Coordinates of C-alpha atoms and ligand atoms in Angstrom, one line a residue:
M52 CA 70.0 25.1 32.2
L53 CA 69.6 26.1 35.8
V54 CA 67.7 23.7 38.0
V55 CA 66.8 24.9 41.5
L56 CA 65.9 22.3 44.1
K57 CA 63.3 23.0 46.8
P58 CA 64.6 24.1 50.2
G59 CA 65.1 21.2 52.6
T60 CA 65.9 18.7 49.8
S61 CA 68.0 15.9 51.4
E62 CA 71.6 15.4 50.2
T63 CA 70.6 12.0 48.9
A64 CA 67.7 13.4 46.8
A65 CA 69.9 16.2 45.5
A66 CA 72.6 13.7 44.6
D67 CA 70.0 11.6 42.8
A68 CA 68.8 14.6 40.7
I69 CA 72.4 15.4 39.8
T70 CA 73.1 11.8 38.8
R71 CA 70.0 11.7 36.6
L72 CA 71.1 14.8 34.7
R73 CA 74.6 13.4 34.3
M74 CA 73.2 10.2 32.9
A75 CA 71.6 12.4 30.2
G76 CA 75.1 13.3 29.1
L77 CA 75.3 16.7 30.7
A78 CA 78.1 18.2 32.7
V79 CA 76.6 19.2 36.1
H80 CA 77.9 21.8 38.6
R81 CA 76.2 22.7 41.8
T82 CA 76.1 25.6 44.1
E83 CA 74.0 26.8 47.0
Y84 CA 72.1 30.0 47.5
D85 CA 69.2 31.1 49.7
R86 CA 69.0 27.6 51.3
R87 CA 68.6 25.9 47.9
V88 CA 70.8 23.7 45.8
R89 CA 71.3 25.2 42.4
I90 CA 72.4 23.0 39.5
A91 CA 73.9 24.2 36.3
A92 CA 73.5 21.5 33.6
V93 CA 75.7 22.4 30.6
G94 CA 76.4 20.7 27.3
D95 CA 73.8 19.7 24.7
T96 CA 70.7 20.6 26.8
T97 CA 68.4 19.7 23.9
V98 CA 68.7 16.0 24.8
V99 CA 66.6 16.5 28.0
D100 CA 62.9 17.0 28.4
W101 CA 63.0 20.0 30.8
Q102 CA 59.3 20.0 31.4
E103 CA 59.7 16.5 32.8
V104 CA 62.6 17.7 35.0
A105 CA 60.4 20.6 36.2
G106 CA 58.0 18.0 37.4
W107 CA 60.5 16.1 39.6
A108 CA 59.4 16.2 43.3
V109 CA 62.6 17.9 44.4
V110 CA 62.6 20.6 41.7
E111 CA 61.4 24.1 42.5
S112 CA 62.2 25.7 39.1
V113 CA 64.0 25.2 35.8
A114 CA 65.2 28.1 33.8
K115 CA 67.5 28.7 30.9
L116 CA 71.0 30.2 31.7
A117 CA 70.8 32.7 29.0
R118 CA 74.4 34.0 28.9
P119 CA 77.0 31.9 27.1
F120 CA 79.1 31.8 30.3
K121 CA 77.2 29.7 32.8
L122 CA 79.3 29.0 35.9
A123 CA 80.8 32.5 35.9
S124 CA 77.3 34.0 35.7
R125 CA 75.5 35.6 38.6
A126 CA 72.4 33.8 37.4
F127 CA 74.0 30.5 38.5
H128 CA 75.7 31.9 41.6
P129 CA 74.1 35.1 42.9
H130 CA 76.5 35.7 45.8
D131 CA 79.8 37.4 45.4
T132 CA 82.6 34.8 45.3
V133 CA 85.2 35.3 47.9
I134 CA 88.5 33.6 47.3
S135 CA 90.8 33.0 50.3
V136 CA 94.5 33.1 49.9
G137 CA 96.3 32.7 53.2
R138 CA 95.1 35.6 55.3
V139 CA 93.7 37.5 52.3
A140 CA 90.1 37.2 51.2
I141 CA 89.6 38.5 47.6
G142 CA 86.2 39.7 46.7
G143 CA 85.0 40.5 50.2
P144 CA 84.9 43.8 52.0
Q145 CA 88.7 44.0 52.2
L146 CA 90.5 45.2 49.1
A147 CA 93.2 43.0 47.7
I148 CA 96.4 45.0 47.1
M149 CA 98.9 43.1 45.0
A150 CA 102.2 44.8 44.3
G151 CA 105.7 44.0 43.3
P152 CA 108.1 44.2 40.4
C153 CA 107.2 43.3 36.9
S154 CA 110.0 40.7 36.8
V155 CA 111.9 39.1 39.6
E156 CA 115.5 40.2 38.9
G157 CA 117.5 39.1 41.8
E158 CA 117.5 38.5 45.6
E159 CA 118.3 42.1 46.7
Q160 CA 115.7 43.5 44.3
V161 CA 112.8 41.3 45.3
F162 CA 113.5 41.4 49.0
T163 CA 113.8 45.2 48.9
I164 CA 110.5 45.6 47.0
A165 CA 108.7 42.9 49.1
K166 CA 109.6 44.8 52.3
A167 CA 108.4 48.1 50.9
V168 CA 105.1 46.9 49.6
A169 CA 104.3 44.9 52.8
E170 CA 105.0 47.9 54.9
A171 CA 102.8 50.0 52.7
G172 CA 99.8 47.6 53.1
A173 CA 100.0 45.2 50.2
T174 CA 99.0 41.6 51.1
V175 CA 100.1 39.8 47.8
L176 CA 103.5 40.0 46.2
R177 CA 103.5 40.0 42.4
G178 CA 106.6 39.2 40.3
G179 CA 107.2 37.4 37.0
A180 CA 109.7 34.6 36.7
Y181 CA 108.5 33.5 33.2
K182 CA 107.9 36.7 31.2
P183 CA 105.8 37.1 28.1
R184 CA 108.0 39.6 26.3
T185 CA 107.0 41.1 22.9
S186 CA 110.6 40.7 21.8
P187 CA 112.4 37.3 22.0
Y188 CA 115.6 39.2 22.8
A189 CA 114.2 41.0 25.9
F190 CA 114.7 39.6 29.4
Q191 CA 112.6 36.4 29.7
G192 CA 112.7 36.0 33.5
L193 CA 114.8 34.0 35.9
G194 CA 112.6 30.9 35.8
E195 CA 112.5 28.6 38.8
E196 CA 115.3 30.5 40.5
G197 CA 113.0 33.6 40.3
L198 CA 110.1 31.7 41.8
K199 CA 112.2 30.6 44.7
L200 CA 113.3 34.1 45.4
L201 CA 109.8 35.4 45.1
R202 CA 108.5 32.8 47.6
R203 CA 111.2 33.5 50.1
A204 CA 110.7 37.3 49.9
A205 CA 107.0 36.9 50.3
D206 CA 107.3 34.5 53.3
A207 CA 109.8 36.9 54.9
H208 CA 107.1 39.6 54.9
G209 CA 103.9 37.6 55.4
L210 CA 102.7 38.1 51.8
A211 CA 101.0 35.7 49.4
V212 CA 102.4 35.2 45.9
V213 CA 101.0 35.7 42.4
S214 CA 103.1 34.8 39.4
E215 CA 102.4 34.2 35.8
V216 CA 102.3 30.8 34.2
M217 CA 102.8 30.8 30.4
E218 CA 102.6 27.1 29.4
P219 CA 100.6 24.1 30.5
Q220 CA 103.8 22.1 31.2
L221 CA 104.8 24.6 33.8
V222 CA 101.6 24.7 35.8
T223 CA 102.8 22.2 38.4
L224 CA 106.0 24.0 38.9
L225 CA 104.3 27.4 39.3
A226 CA 101.8 25.9 41.7
R227 CA 104.6 24.7 44.0
Y228 CA 105.8 28.3 44.6
S229 CA 102.8 30.6 43.9
D230 CA 99.6 30.9 45.8
I231 CA 97.8 32.4 42.8
L232 CA 98.4 31.4 39.2
Q233 CA 98.4 34.4 36.8
I234 CA 97.2 34.0 33.2
G235 CA 98.6 36.9 31.2
A236 CA 96.7 39.0 28.8
R237 CA 98.5 37.2 25.8
N238 CA 97.3 33.8 27.1
M239 CA 93.7 34.7 27.9
Q240 CA 92.6 32.5 25.0
N241 CA 95.2 29.7 25.4
Y242 CA 92.6 27.1 26.1
A243 CA 95.1 24.3 26.8
L244 CA 96.6 26.5 29.5
L245 CA 93.2 27.4 30.9
R246 CA 92.2 23.8 31.1
E247 CA 95.5 22.9 32.9
V248 CA 95.0 25.6 35.6
G249 CA 91.4 24.5 35.8
H250 CA 92.6 21.2 37.1
T251 CA 94.5 22.7 40.0
E252 CA 93.2 23.9 43.3
K253 CA 95.0 27.2 43.1
P254 CA 93.2 30.5 42.6
V255 CA 93.7 31.8 39.0
L256 CA 94.1 35.5 38.2
L257 CA 92.9 35.8 34.7
K258 CA 93.9 39.0 32.9
R259 CA 91.7 40.4 30.1
G260 CA 93.2 39.8 26.7
L261 CA 94.6 42.7 24.8
S262 CA 91.7 42.8 22.3
S263 CA 89.1 40.8 24.1
T264 CA 85.5 41.6 24.8
I265 CA 84.1 41.2 28.2
E266 CA 82.1 38.2 27.0
E267 CA 85.3 36.5 25.6
W268 CA 87.0 37.2 28.9
L269 CA 84.2 35.6 31.0
L270 CA 84.1 32.7 28.6
S271 CA 87.8 32.2 29.3
A272 CA 87.0 32.2 33.0
E273 CA 84.3 29.6 32.1
H274 CA 87.0 27.4 30.5
V275 CA 88.8 27.3 33.9
M276 CA 85.7 26.8 35.9
A277 CA 84.3 24.0 33.7
Q278 CA 87.3 21.9 34.7
G279 CA 86.3 22.2 38.4
N280 CA 88.3 25.2 39.6
R281 CA 85.8 27.9 40.5
Q282 CA 88.5 30.2 42.1
V283 CA 88.9 32.8 39.3
I284 CA 89.9 36.4 39.9
L285 CA 89.4 38.6 36.9
C286 CA 91.9 41.4 36.2
E287 CA 91.2 44.3 33.9
R288 CA 94.6 45.5 32.5
G289 CA 93.7 47.7 29.6
I290 CA 92.8 46.9 26.0
R291 CA 94.0 48.0 22.6
T292 CA 92.2 51.0 21.1
F293 CA 93.2 53.6 18.6
E294 CA 94.7 55.7 21.4
T295 CA 98.5 55.8 21.5
Y296 CA 99.2 58.2 24.3
T297 CA 98.9 55.5 26.9
R298 CA 100.2 51.9 26.5
N299 CA 96.6 50.6 26.7
T300 CA 93.2 52.0 27.4
L301 CA 92.1 51.0 30.9
D302 CA 88.5 49.9 30.5
L303 CA 87.0 50.8 33.9
N304 CA 83.5 50.3 32.4
A305 CA 84.4 46.6 32.6
V306 CA 84.3 46.8 36.5
P307 CA 80.6 47.5 37.0
V308 CA 79.7 45.5 33.9
V309 CA 81.5 42.4 35.1
K310 CA 80.2 42.9 38.6
E311 CA 76.6 42.7 37.3
L312 CA 77.3 39.8 35.0
S313 CA 79.4 37.7 37.2
H314 CA 80.0 36.8 40.9
L315 CA 83.8 36.6 40.4
P316 CA 86.1 39.1 42.0
V317 CA 87.5 41.8 39.7
I318 CA 90.7 43.6 40.3
V319 CA 92.4 46.3 38.1
D320 CA 96.0 46.6 36.9
P321 CA 96.5 50.3 36.1
S322 CA 100.3 49.7 35.6
H323 CA 99.8 47.9 32.3
G324 CA 96.6 49.8 31.8
T325 CA 98.4 53.1 31.4
G326 CA 102.1 52.2 31.0
I327 CA 103.0 55.6 32.5
R328 CA 104.1 55.9 36.1
D329 CA 102.3 59.1 36.9
K330 CA 99.0 57.9 35.4
V331 CA 99.0 54.8 37.6
A332 CA 97.8 56.4 40.9
P333 CA 94.8 58.3 39.4
M334 CA 93.6 55.2 37.6
A335 CA 94.1 53.1 40.7
R336 CA 92.0 55.5 42.7
A337 CA 89.3 55.5 39.9
A338 CA 89.3 51.7 39.8
I339 CA 88.5 51.4 43.5
A340 CA 85.9 54.1 43.2
A341 CA 84.3 52.1 40.3
G342 CA 84.0 49.0 42.6
A343 CA 87.1 46.9 41.9
D344 CA 87.9 44.4 44.6
G345 CA 91.6 45.2 44.5
L346 CA 94.6 46.3 42.5
M347 CA 97.7 44.9 40.9
I348 CA 100.5 47.5 40.9
E349 CA 104.1 47.3 39.6
V350 CA 106.6 48.8 42.1
H351 CA 110.4 49.1 41.7
H352 CA 112.9 50.8 44.0
D353 CA 115.2 51.5 40.9
P354 CA 112.8 51.6 38.0
D355 CA 115.4 53.2 35.6
R356 CA 117.3 50.0 35.9
A357 CA 114.4 47.6 35.9
L358 CA 114.7 44.8 33.3
S359 CA 111.0 45.2 32.3
D360 CA 108.3 47.8 32.7
G361 CA 110.4 50.4 34.6
A362 CA 108.5 53.3 33.0
Q363 CA 105.2 52.2 34.6
S364 CA 106.6 51.1 38.0
L365 CA 105.9 53.2 41.0
Y366 CA 108.6 54.1 43.5
P367 CA 108.0 52.6 46.9
G368 CA 107.1 56.1 48.3
Q369 CA 104.5 56.7 45.6
F370 CA 103.0 53.3 46.3
R371 CA 102.8 54.0 50.0
E372 CA 101.0 57.3 49.3
L373 CA 98.6 55.6 46.9
V374 CA 97.7 53.0 49.5
T375 CA 96.9 55.7 52.0
Q376 CA 94.6 57.4 49.5
I377 CA 93.0 54.0 48.6
R378 CA 92.3 53.5 52.3
T379 CA 90.3 56.8 52.4
I380 CA 88.3 55.9 49.2
A381 CA 87.6 52.4 50.5
E382 CA 86.1 53.8 53.7
V383 CA 83.6 55.8 51.7
L384 CA 82.5 52.6 50.0
G385 CA 82.3 50.6 53.3
R386 CA 85.4 48.6 52.4
Q387 CA 88.9 48.4 53.9
V388 CA 92.5 47.9 52.8
Ligands
PEP67 C1 102.5 41.4 33.9 O1 101.7 41.3 34.8 O2 103.7 41.6 34.1 C2 102.1 41.2 32.5 C3 102.9 40.7 31.6 O3 100.8 41.6 32.3 P1 99.8 41.5 31.0 O4 99.7 40.0 30.8 O5 98.6 42.1 31.5 O6 100.5 42.2 29.9
MN68 MN1 104.9 44.1 33.6

C-alpha cells in the first residue's frame, strides 16, 4: 500500500505513522516527492484496516500499489532515481558510458584498454574477474588479482569500476575493489545473491536474465531494494528468442517500458545483446535514441586473442567513433556524454 502524508507533516509525526504501520507487521519504506512523505507498506497488507489509516490526521491518501514490484515502481517514487558513483551520476542528464574488456586478462591488457576508453569518453571501467562461463573449461577469470588490476587501471585514468559478483560469499571482496556490483544475467534470479548485495551500500547493476520477462527483472530489483539498497541500475543485455543469427535478441522495447514502470536508471549492453562486433554500434545508437541512460560496451585492443567475448568486442578506434556519434544523438535528446 502507498500512504502519502500531508505536506508539512513533522518528522516526529511521520516517524510515528511509520512505527504504527511497522507494529502491524509490515515492512515500511519511505521516500519523498512533491513535499510529501510517501510510505510503501509491504507484506501481508490484509492485516491492516486501511480505511482507519486513511483517517489518521497526518495522512493525505492511501492507495494500493497495484504492481507486484513496489519500491521499484514509479507509483511509489515518481522521480527518476539518479545514482552517484564518484563523479558519475547515472540516471541524470549525463549518459553513463561503461566500457572495458569482457575479462581482466593481465596488467598490460587492462591498462591499455582503460586508457583507450577513458580518452574516448567512458567514465566507468568494466571488466570481469569472476566469469560466468558456459563451459567449466573456459577461462574463469583472474579472481582477486584481476580486481586489483582493474581498480589500479581505473584509478590511473579517473574511472569508476563495475565488476560482476557471482556468489554471496564474494560480495564483501567485490565491494572492496568495485564501485558498482554487477549481477550477471545468469544470476538475475539468484535470490541469495540479490539479498546479499541488497545489504551493501554499493550501487548494483542488475542485468536482465536470459529468459526473463520485464516483470521478473523488476521483481529481482525489488529483492535488492527490499533489503534497503535502493541503488539499482537495470541493464538490458538481450534475451533468448528463436533467432539464431545474433547471440541474443536485444529487447530495446524494454527501455521505454521500464522507464514508464520504474524510476530506476536503465542502461543497455549491445555487446552481449548482439554478440557481433559490427552490430554493436548500431544497437548502441538505437539504445540511446530509445531513452537509455547509458551503455555498457566491451572493448579490446586485441580481440582475436581475447580470453572471452573477442568476437563482440570493439576495437578502441571503433569505440571512440561510437562515443562521438552518441554525443550527437544525446544532444538531440537534451542529454550529454
Ligand atoms: C559480462 O558482462 O561479461 C557478462 C557475462 O554479461 P551477461 O551476464 O549479460 O551475460
Ligand atoms: Mn562478456
